[in-house]
Amino acid sequence: MTSPTFDLVIAANRLPVDKEVAEDGSIEWHRSPGGLVTAMESVMRGREAAWIGWSGDAGDPPEPFEENGMYLVPIGLSEDEVTNYYEGYSNDTLWPLYHDVIVPATFRRRWRSSYERLNQRFADAVSEVAAPGATVWLHDYQLQRVPSLLRAIRPDLRIGWFNHIPFPPVEIFMQLPGRETLLEGLLGADFLGFQVRADAANFREACRRLLRAPVKGDVVTAPDGRRVRAAAVPISIDVEELRELATSPETLQRAKEIRAEMGDPEVLLLGVDRLDYTKGIRHRLKAYGELLADGRLDPRKTRLVQIATPSRERLQAYRVLRGQIEQAVGRINGDHADFGDTPVVYMRRSFPKEEMAAIYAAADVALVTPLRDGMNLVAKEFVTCARDDAALVLSEFAGAAGELKRAYLCNPHDVDRLKQTITAAIDAPADERRKRMRSMRRAVLANDVHHWAEAFLASLQAAPELPAEESAR
């Protein structure tokens, strides 16, 4: 049967839905949590578009299906491909390398071969559902070979790629075996989007030094003579929708209940992260534990709520991290808990967006302290949902720091300075916190998810030239 074709095709490692098997064996699909799905919903709303991605299970893929107005095309991964392409090359080679080698990257030739095969499978699937002259938007580090592989099949397509994670300095990137192949893969696109200017500059410098490709401004001349623009287009959130949810009477009431459930502390600190070594959770817990031990925070009057969403639990580095975090939480609570009071409330799970909005609204200070992060949408979500006098402690190494300049910025590697920043945010006068929060809200509102999507698509259609709104600046 001939597949329907679409003028807009999205391809990402995962589909925007998760499978749920009911007791009677029937299958239901539910919207996935996560920043990418939230961001892309606004792009696909009101459009006829296809989304290509893995369903999350090993084995033969389901047949294409429609869900919430989207045509979804599942990609199949065998058990070996889950191990080699996903857990291996994507998350044990590229992920640590692109995050400044916080943990050592592992290099395996069979992983790289599997990555190449899967990228070809994605390229073939996109080719089948893309209408003549269609716009294709590829996402993230798992699909860096797809642009050139797709262009070889369908040179008529307009191809864009967006990197949700950092792109490393060339001195780190050049450790990667087959590094030139990935760069050439990306140069198959018409436009390459990155979270911040430094990441785009890192990519262009890698092309210049490793491919000897001519670079002028934002534009790289590919080996085939095509001109490819690589520039920053920072991702964001649906501010209007989230703000409406956060200010609803139901959410505000739930926020009061959450504080009561925590024992009505004088200071409620909040961390919300995937359970990942890039997020700085161990450093954050160390700083908090020392503040309690130093007597600078009172364990009877302070709570830290740490939400850690499980992630990649089959990988050794993540299993080790989980044990380290649970030990740190146990140690802090063992040293400082009183009857009925636990200084750290640790939850290894995710919550629906309605509950998250209430948790954000309940908190006094959010601790967003990644060691390295492409953007970090939690920071923007907190600013959108928080009380006017709440405070954000934000790592300088999160992409969001470039926009949220009035946060209490910190170096999470420096635990002493991190402690000072946390206490500065807690002790700051309410008027100062309000001014900072107003400034950050304006920044988030000026670049919401709709603006991000429009800016990316405008840049893609105009590439390699600047889109009109940017060239006018």
Coordinates of N, CA, C and O in Angstrom, one line a residue, residues 316-447:
Q316 N 25.5 1.5 32.7 CA 26.2 1.4 33.9 C 26.4 2.8 34.6 O 26.2 2.9 35.8
A317 N 26.8 3.8 33.8 CA 27.0 5.1 34.4 C 25.7 5.7 35.1 O 25.8 6.3 36.2
Y318 N 24.6 5.3 34.6 CA 23.3 5.8 35.2 C 22.9 5.0 36.4 O 22.4 5.5 37.4
R319 N 23.2 3.7 36.4 CA 23.0 2.9 37.6 C 23.9 3.3 38.7 O 23.4 3.4 39.9
V320 N 25.1 3.6 38.4 CA 26.0 4.1 39.5 C 25.5 5.5 40.0 O 25.5 5.7 41.2
L321 N 25.1 6.4 39.1 CA 24.6 7.7 39.5 C 23.4 7.5 40.5 O 23.3 8.2 41.5
R322 N 22.5 6.7 40.1 CA 21.3 6.5 40.9 C 21.7 6.1 42.3 O 21.2 6.6 43.3
G323 N 22.6 5.1 42.4 CA 23.1 4.7 43.8 C 23.7 5.8 44.5 O 23.5 6.0 45.8
Q324 N 24.5 6.6 43.9 CA 25.2 7.7 44.5 C 24.2 8.7 45.1 O 24.4 9.3 46.2
I325 N 23.2 9.1 44.3 CA 22.2 10.1 44.7 C 21.4 9.5 45.8 O 21.1 10.2 46.8
E326 N 21.0 8.3 45.8 CA 20.2 7.7 46.9 C 21.0 7.6 48.1 O 20.4 7.9 49.2
Q327 N 22.3 7.3 48.0 CA 23.1 7.3 49.2 C 23.2 8.8 49.8 O 23.2 8.9 51.0
A328 N 23.4 9.7 48.9 CA 23.5 11.1 49.4 C 22.3 11.6 50.1 O 22.3 12.2 51.2
V329 N 21.1 11.3 49.5 CA 19.8 11.6 50.1 C 19.7 11.0 51.5 O 19.3 11.6 52.5
G330 N 20.0 9.7 51.6 CA 20.0 8.9 52.8 C 20.9 9.5 53.9 O 20.5 9.6 55.1
R331 N 22.1 9.9 53.5 CA 23.0 10.5 54.4 C 22.6 11.8 55.0 O 22.6 12.1 56.2
I332 N 22.0 12.7 54.1 CA 21.5 14.0 54.6 C 20.4 13.8 55.5 O 20.3 14.4 56.6
N333 N 19.4 12.9 55.1 CA 18.3 12.7 56.0 C 18.7 12.0 57.3 O 18.1 12.3 58.4
G334 N 19.6 11.1 57.2 CA 20.1 10.4 58.4 C 20.8 11.4 59.4 O 20.6 11.2 60.6
D335 N 21.5 12.3 58.8 CA 22.3 13.3 59.7 C 21.4 14.4 60.3 O 21.7 14.9 61.4
H336 N 20.3 14.8 59.6 CA 19.6 16.0 59.9 C 18.1 15.9 60.1 O 17.5 16.8 60.6
A337 N 17.5 14.7 59.9 CA 16.1 14.6 60.0 C 15.7 14.6 61.5 O 16.4 14.0 62.3
D338 N 14.5 15.1 61.7 CA 13.9 15.1 63.0 C 12.7 14.3 62.9 O 12.3 13.9 61.8
F339 N 12.0 13.9 64.0 CA 10.8 13.1 63.8 C 9.8 13.9 63.0 O 9.4 15.0 63.3
G340 N 9.3 13.3 61.9 CA 8.3 13.9 61.0 C 8.9 14.9 60.0 O 8.2 15.4 59.2
D341 N 10.2 15.1 60.1 CA 10.8 16.1 59.2 C 12.0 15.4 58.4 O 12.9 14.8 59.1
T342 N 12.0 15.5 57.1 CA 13.1 15.1 56.3 C 13.5 16.2 55.5 O 12.8 16.8 54.7
P343 N 14.8 16.6 55.6 CA 15.3 17.8 54.9 C 15.3 17.6 53.3 O 15.2 18.6 52.6
V344 N 15.4 16.3 52.9 CA 15.3 16.1 51.4 C 14.1 15.1 51.2 O 14.0 14.0 51.7
V345 N 13.2 15.6 50.3 CA 12.1 14.7 49.8 C 12.5 14.3 48.4 O 12.5 15.2 47.5
Y346 N 12.9 13.1 48.2 CA 13.4 12.6 46.9 C 12.3 11.7 46.2 O 11.8 10.7 46.8
M347 N 12.0 12.0 45.0 CA 11.1 11.3 44.2 C 11.6 10.9 42.9 O 11.9 11.8 42.1
R348 N 11.8 9.6 42.6 CA 12.4 9.1 41.4 C 11.2 8.7 40.5 O 10.9 7.6 40.3
R349 N 10.6 9.7 39.9 CA 9.4 9.5 39.0 C 9.1 10.8 38.3 O 9.7 11.9 38.6
S350 N 8.2 10.7 37.4 CA 7.8 11.9 36.7 C 6.3 12.3 37.1 O 5.6 11.4 37.7
F351 N 5.9 13.5 36.8 CA 4.6 14.0 37.2 C 3.9 14.6 36.0 O 4.6 15.2 35.1
P352 N 2.6 14.5 35.9 CA 1.9 15.2 34.8 C 2.1 16.7 34.9 O 2.4 17.3 36.0
K353 N 1.9 17.4 33.8 CA 2.2 18.9 33.8 C 1.3 19.7 34.7 O 1.8 20.7 35.2
E354 N 0.1 19.2 35.0 CA -0.7 19.9 36.0 C -0.1 19.9 37.4 O -0.1 20.9 38.1
E355 N 0.4 18.7 37.8 CA 1.1 18.6 39.1 C 2.4 19.4 39.1 O 2.7 20.0 40.1
M356 N 3.1 19.3 38.0 CA 4.4 20.1 37.9 C 4.2 21.6 38.0 O 5.0 22.3 38.7
A357 N 3.1 22.1 37.4 CA 2.8 23.5 37.5 C 2.6 23.9 39.0 O 3.1 24.9 39.5
A358 N 1.9 23.0 39.7 CA 1.6 23.3 41.2 C 2.9 23.2 42.0 O 3.2 24.0 42.9
I359 N 3.8 22.2 41.6 CA 5.1 22.1 42.4 C 5.9 23.3 42.1 O 6.5 23.9 43.1
Y360 N 6.0 23.8 40.9 CA 6.8 25.0 40.6 C 6.2 26.2 41.4 O 6.9 27.0 42.0
A361 N 4.9 26.3 41.4 CA 4.2 27.4 42.1 C 4.4 27.4 43.6 O 4.4 28.4 44.3
A362 N 4.6 26.2 44.2 CA 4.8 26.0 45.6 C 6.2 26.4 46.1 O 6.4 26.8 47.2
A363 N 7.2 26.3 45.2 CA 8.6 26.4 45.6 C 9.0 27.9 45.8 O 8.5 28.8 45.1
D364 N 10.0 28.1 46.7 CA 10.6 29.4 46.9 C 11.8 29.6 46.0 O 12.0 30.7 45.4
V365 N 12.6 28.6 45.9 CA 13.8 28.7 45.1 C 14.0 27.4 44.3 O 14.0 26.3 44.8
A366 N 14.2 27.5 43.0 CA 14.5 26.4 42.1 C 16.0 26.3 41.9 O 16.7 27.3 41.7
L367 N 16.6 25.1 42.0 CA 18.0 24.9 41.8 C 18.2 24.2 40.5 O 18.0 22.9 40.4
V368 N 18.5 24.9 39.5 CA 18.7 24.3 38.2 C 20.2 24.4 37.9 O 20.7 25.4 37.4
T369 N 21.0 23.4 38.2 CA 22.4 23.5 38.3 C 23.1 22.4 37.5 O 24.0 21.7 38.0
P370 N 22.8 22.3 36.2 CA 23.5 21.2 35.4 C 25.0 21.6 35.2 O 25.4 22.7 35.2
L371 N 25.8 20.5 35.1 CA 27.2 20.7 34.8 C 27.4 21.1 33.3 O 28.3 21.8 33.0
R372 N 26.4 20.7 32.5 CA 26.4 21.1 31.1 C 25.1 20.7 30.5 O 24.6 19.6 30.7
D373 N 24.4 21.7 29.9 CA 23.1 21.5 29.3 C 22.9 22.3 28.1 O 23.3 23.5 28.1
G374 N 22.2 21.7 27.1 CA 22.0 22.5 25.9 C 21.2 23.7 26.1 O 21.5 24.8 25.7
M375 N 20.0 23.5 26.8 CA 19.2 24.7 27.1 C 18.7 24.6 28.5 O 19.0 25.4 29.4
N376 N 17.9 23.6 28.9 CA 17.2 23.3 30.1 C 15.9 24.1 30.2 O 15.9 25.3 30.6
L377 N 14.9 23.4 29.8 CA 13.5 24.0 29.8 C 12.9 24.1 31.2 O 12.0 24.8 31.4
V378 N 13.4 23.3 32.1 CA 12.9 23.4 33.5 C 13.1 24.8 34.0 O 12.2 25.4 34.7
A379 N 14.2 25.4 33.7 CA 14.4 26.8 34.1 C 13.3 27.7 33.6 O 12.8 28.6 34.3
K380 N 13.0 27.6 32.3 CA 11.9 28.4 31.7 C 10.6 28.1 32.3 O 9.7 29.0 32.5
E381 N 10.3 26.8 32.5 CA 9.0 26.4 33.1 C 8.9 27.0 34.5 O 7.8 27.5 34.9
F382 N 9.9 26.9 35.3 CA 9.8 27.5 36.7 C 9.6 29.0 36.6 O 8.7 29.5 37.3
V383 N 10.3 29.7 35.8 CA 10.1 31.2 35.7 C 8.6 31.5 35.3 O 8.0 32.4 35.8
T384 N 8.0 30.7 34.4 CA 6.7 30.9 34.0 C 5.6 30.6 35.0 O 4.6 31.3 35.1
C385 N 5.9 29.6 35.9 CA 4.9 29.1 36.9 C 5.1 29.7 38.3 O 4.2 29.7 39.1
A386 N 6.3 30.2 38.6 CA 6.6 30.5 40.0 C 5.9 31.7 40.5 O 5.4 32.6 39.7
R387 N 5.9 31.9 41.8 CA 5.4 33.1 42.4 C 6.3 34.3 42.0 O 7.5 34.1 41.7
D388 N 5.8 35.5 42.1 CA 6.6 36.7 41.7 C 7.8 36.9 42.5 O 8.8 37.4 42.1
D389 N 7.8 36.4 43.8 CA 9.0 36.6 44.7 C 9.8 35.4 44.8 O 10.6 35.3 45.7
A390 N 9.6 34.4 43.9 CA 10.5 33.2 43.9 C 11.8 33.5 43.3 O 12.0 34.6 42.6
A391 N 12.8 32.6 43.4 CA 14.1 32.8 42.9 C 14.6 31.6 42.1 O 14.2 30.5 42.5
L392 N 15.4 31.9 41.1 CA 16.0 30.8 40.3 C 17.5 30.8 40.5 O 18.2 31.8 40.1
V393 N 18.1 29.7 40.9 CA 19.5 29.5 40.9 C 19.8 28.7 39.7 O 19.3 27.6 39.5
L394 N 20.7 29.3 38.8 CA 20.9 28.7 37.5 C 22.4 28.5 37.2 O 23.1 29.5 37.3
S395 N 22.7 27.4 36.7 CA 24.1 27.1 36.2 C 24.5 28.0 35.0 O 23.7 28.1 34.1
E396 N 25.7 28.5 35.1 CA 26.3 29.2 33.9 C 26.4 28.3 32.7 O 26.5 28.8 31.6
F397 N 26.4 27.0 32.9 CA 26.6 26.0 31.9 C 25.4 25.5 31.3 O 25.4 24.5 30.5
A398 N 24.2 26.0 31.6 CA 23.0 25.7 30.9 C 22.7 26.8 29.8 O 23.0 28.0 30.0
G399 N 22.3 26.3 28.7 CA 22.0 27.3 27.6 C 21.1 28.4 28.0 O 21.2 29.5 27.5
A400 N 20.1 28.1 28.9 CA 19.1 29.0 29.4 C 19.8 30.2 30.1 O 19.2 31.3 30.1
A401 N 21.0 30.1 30.5 CA 21.7 31.2 31.2 C 21.9 32.4 30.3 O 21.9 33.6 30.8
G402 N 22.0 32.2 29.0 CA 22.1 33.3 28.1 C 20.9 34.1 27.9 O 21.0 35.3 27.5
E403 N 19.7 33.6 28.3 CA 18.5 34.4 28.2 C 18.0 34.8 29.6 O 17.5 35.9 29.7
L404 N 18.3 34.0 30.6 CA 17.8 34.3 31.9 C 18.9 34.9 32.7 O 19.4 34.4 33.8
K405 N 19.3 36.1 32.3 CA 20.5 36.7 32.9 C 20.3 37.2 34.3 O 21.3 37.5 35.0
R406 N 19.0 37.4 34.7 CA 18.7 37.9 36.1 C 18.5 36.7 37.1 O 18.1 37.0 38.2
A407 N 18.8 35.5 36.7 CA 18.8 34.4 37.6 C 20.0 34.6 38.5 O 20.9 35.4 38.2
Y408 N 20.1 33.9 39.6 CA 21.2 33.8 40.5 C 22.2 32.8 39.8 O 22.0 31.6 40.0
L409 N 23.1 33.3 39.0 CA 24.0 32.4 38.2 C 25.1 31.8 39.1 O 25.6 32.5 40.0
C410 N 25.5 30.6 38.8 CA 26.5 29.9 39.6 C 27.3 28.9 38.8 O 26.9 28.6 37.6
N411 N 28.5 28.6 39.3 CA 29.3 27.5 38.8 C 29.1 26.3 39.6 O 29.6 26.2 40.7
P412 N 28.3 25.3 39.2 CA 28.0 24.1 40.0 C 29.2 23.3 40.4 O 29.2 22.5 41.3
H413 N 30.3 23.4 39.6 CA 31.5 22.7 39.9 C 32.2 23.2 41.2 O 33.0 22.5 41.9
D414 N 31.9 24.4 41.5 CA 32.5 25.1 42.7 C 31.5 25.0 43.8 O 30.6 25.9 44.0
V415 N 31.6 24.0 44.7 CA 30.5 23.8 45.7 C 30.4 24.9 46.7 O 29.3 25.3 47.1
D416 N 31.6 25.5 47.1 CA 31.5 26.7 48.0 C 30.7 27.8 47.4 O 29.9 28.5 48.1
R417 N 31.0 28.2 46.1 CA 30.3 29.3 45.5 C 28.8 28.9 45.3 O 28.0 29.8 45.3
L418 N 28.6 27.6 45.0 CA 27.2 27.2 44.8 C 26.4 27.4 46.1 O 25.3 27.9 46.1
K419 N 27.0 27.1 47.3 CA 26.4 27.3 48.6 C 26.1 28.8 48.8 O 25.0 29.2 49.2
Q420 N 27.1 29.6 48.4 CA 26.9 31.1 48.5 C 25.7 31.6 47.7 O 25.0 32.4 48.1
T421 N 25.6 31.0 46.5 CA 24.6 31.5 45.6 C 23.2 31.1 46.1 O 22.2 31.8 46.0
I422 N 23.1 29.8 46.6 CA 21.9 29.4 47.2 C 21.4 30.3 48.3 O 20.2 30.7 48.4
T423 N 22.3 30.6 49.2 CA 21.9 31.4 50.4 C 21.6 32.8 49.9 O 20.8 33.5 50.5
A424 N 22.3 33.3 48.9 CA 22.0 34.7 48.4 C 20.6 34.7 47.9 O 19.9 35.7 48.1
A425 N 20.2 33.7 47.1 CA 18.8 33.6 46.6 C 17.8 33.5 47.7 O 16.7 34.2 47.7
I426 N 18.1 32.8 48.8 CA 17.2 32.6 49.9 C 17.0 33.9 50.6 O 15.9 34.4 51.0
D427 N 18.2 34.6 50.9 CA 18.2 35.8 51.7 C 17.9 37.1 51.0 O 17.7 38.1 51.7
A428 N 17.8 37.1 49.7 CA 17.6 38.3 48.9 C 16.2 38.9 49.3 O 15.2 38.2 49.6
P429 N 16.1 40.3 49.4 CA 14.9 40.9 49.7 C 13.8 40.6 48.6 O 14.2 40.3 47.4
A430 N 12.6 40.5 49.0 CA 11.5 40.2 48.1 C 11.4 41.1 46.9 O 11.2 40.6 45.8
D431 N 11.7 42.4 47.1 CA 11.7 43.3 46.0 C 12.7 42.9 44.9 O 12.4 43.0 43.7
E432 N 13.9 42.6 45.4 CA 14.9 42.2 44.4 C 14.5 40.9 43.6 O 14.7 40.9 42.4
R433 N 14.0 39.9 44.3 CA 13.5 38.7 43.7 C 12.4 39.0 42.7 O 12.4 38.4 41.6
R434 N 11.5 39.9 43.0 CA 10.4 40.3 42.1 C 11.0 40.9 40.8 O 10.5 40.6 39.7
K435 N 11.9 41.8 41.0 CA 12.5 42.5 39.8 C 13.2 41.5 38.9 O 13.1 41.5 37.7
R436 N 14.0 40.6 39.5 CA 14.6 39.5 38.7 C 13.6 38.6 38.0 O 13.8 38.3 36.8
M437 N 12.6 38.3 38.7 CA 11.6 37.4 38.1 C 10.8 38.1 36.9 O 10.6 37.5 35.9
R438 N 10.5 39.3 37.1 CA 9.8 40.1 36.0 C 10.7 40.1 34.8 O 10.3 39.9 33.6
S439 N 12.0 40.4 35.0 CA 12.9 40.4 33.8 C 13.0 39.1 33.1 O 13.0 39.0 31.9
M440 N 13.1 38.0 33.9 CA 13.2 36.7 33.3 C 11.9 36.3 32.6 O 12.0 35.7 31.5
R441 N 10.8 36.7 33.1 CA 9.5 36.4 32.5 C 9.4 37.1 31.1 O 8.9 36.5 30.2
R442 N 9.9 38.3 31.1 CA 9.9 39.0 29.8 C 10.7 38.3 28.8 O 10.4 38.2 27.6
A443 N 11.9 37.8 29.2 CA 12.8 37.1 28.3 C 12.2 35.8 27.8 O 12.3 35.5 26.6
V444 N 11.5 35.1 28.6 CA 10.9 33.8 28.2 C 9.7 34.1 27.3 O 9.5 33.4 26.3
L445 N 8.9 35.1 27.6 CA 7.7 35.5 26.8 C 8.2 36.0 25.4 O 7.5 35.7 24.4
A446 N 9.3 36.7 25.3 CA 9.7 37.2 24.1 C 10.2 36.1 23.1 O 10.2 36.3 21.9
N447 N 10.6 35.0 23.7 CA 11.1 33.9 22.9 C 10.4 32.6 23.3 O 11.0 31.7 23.9

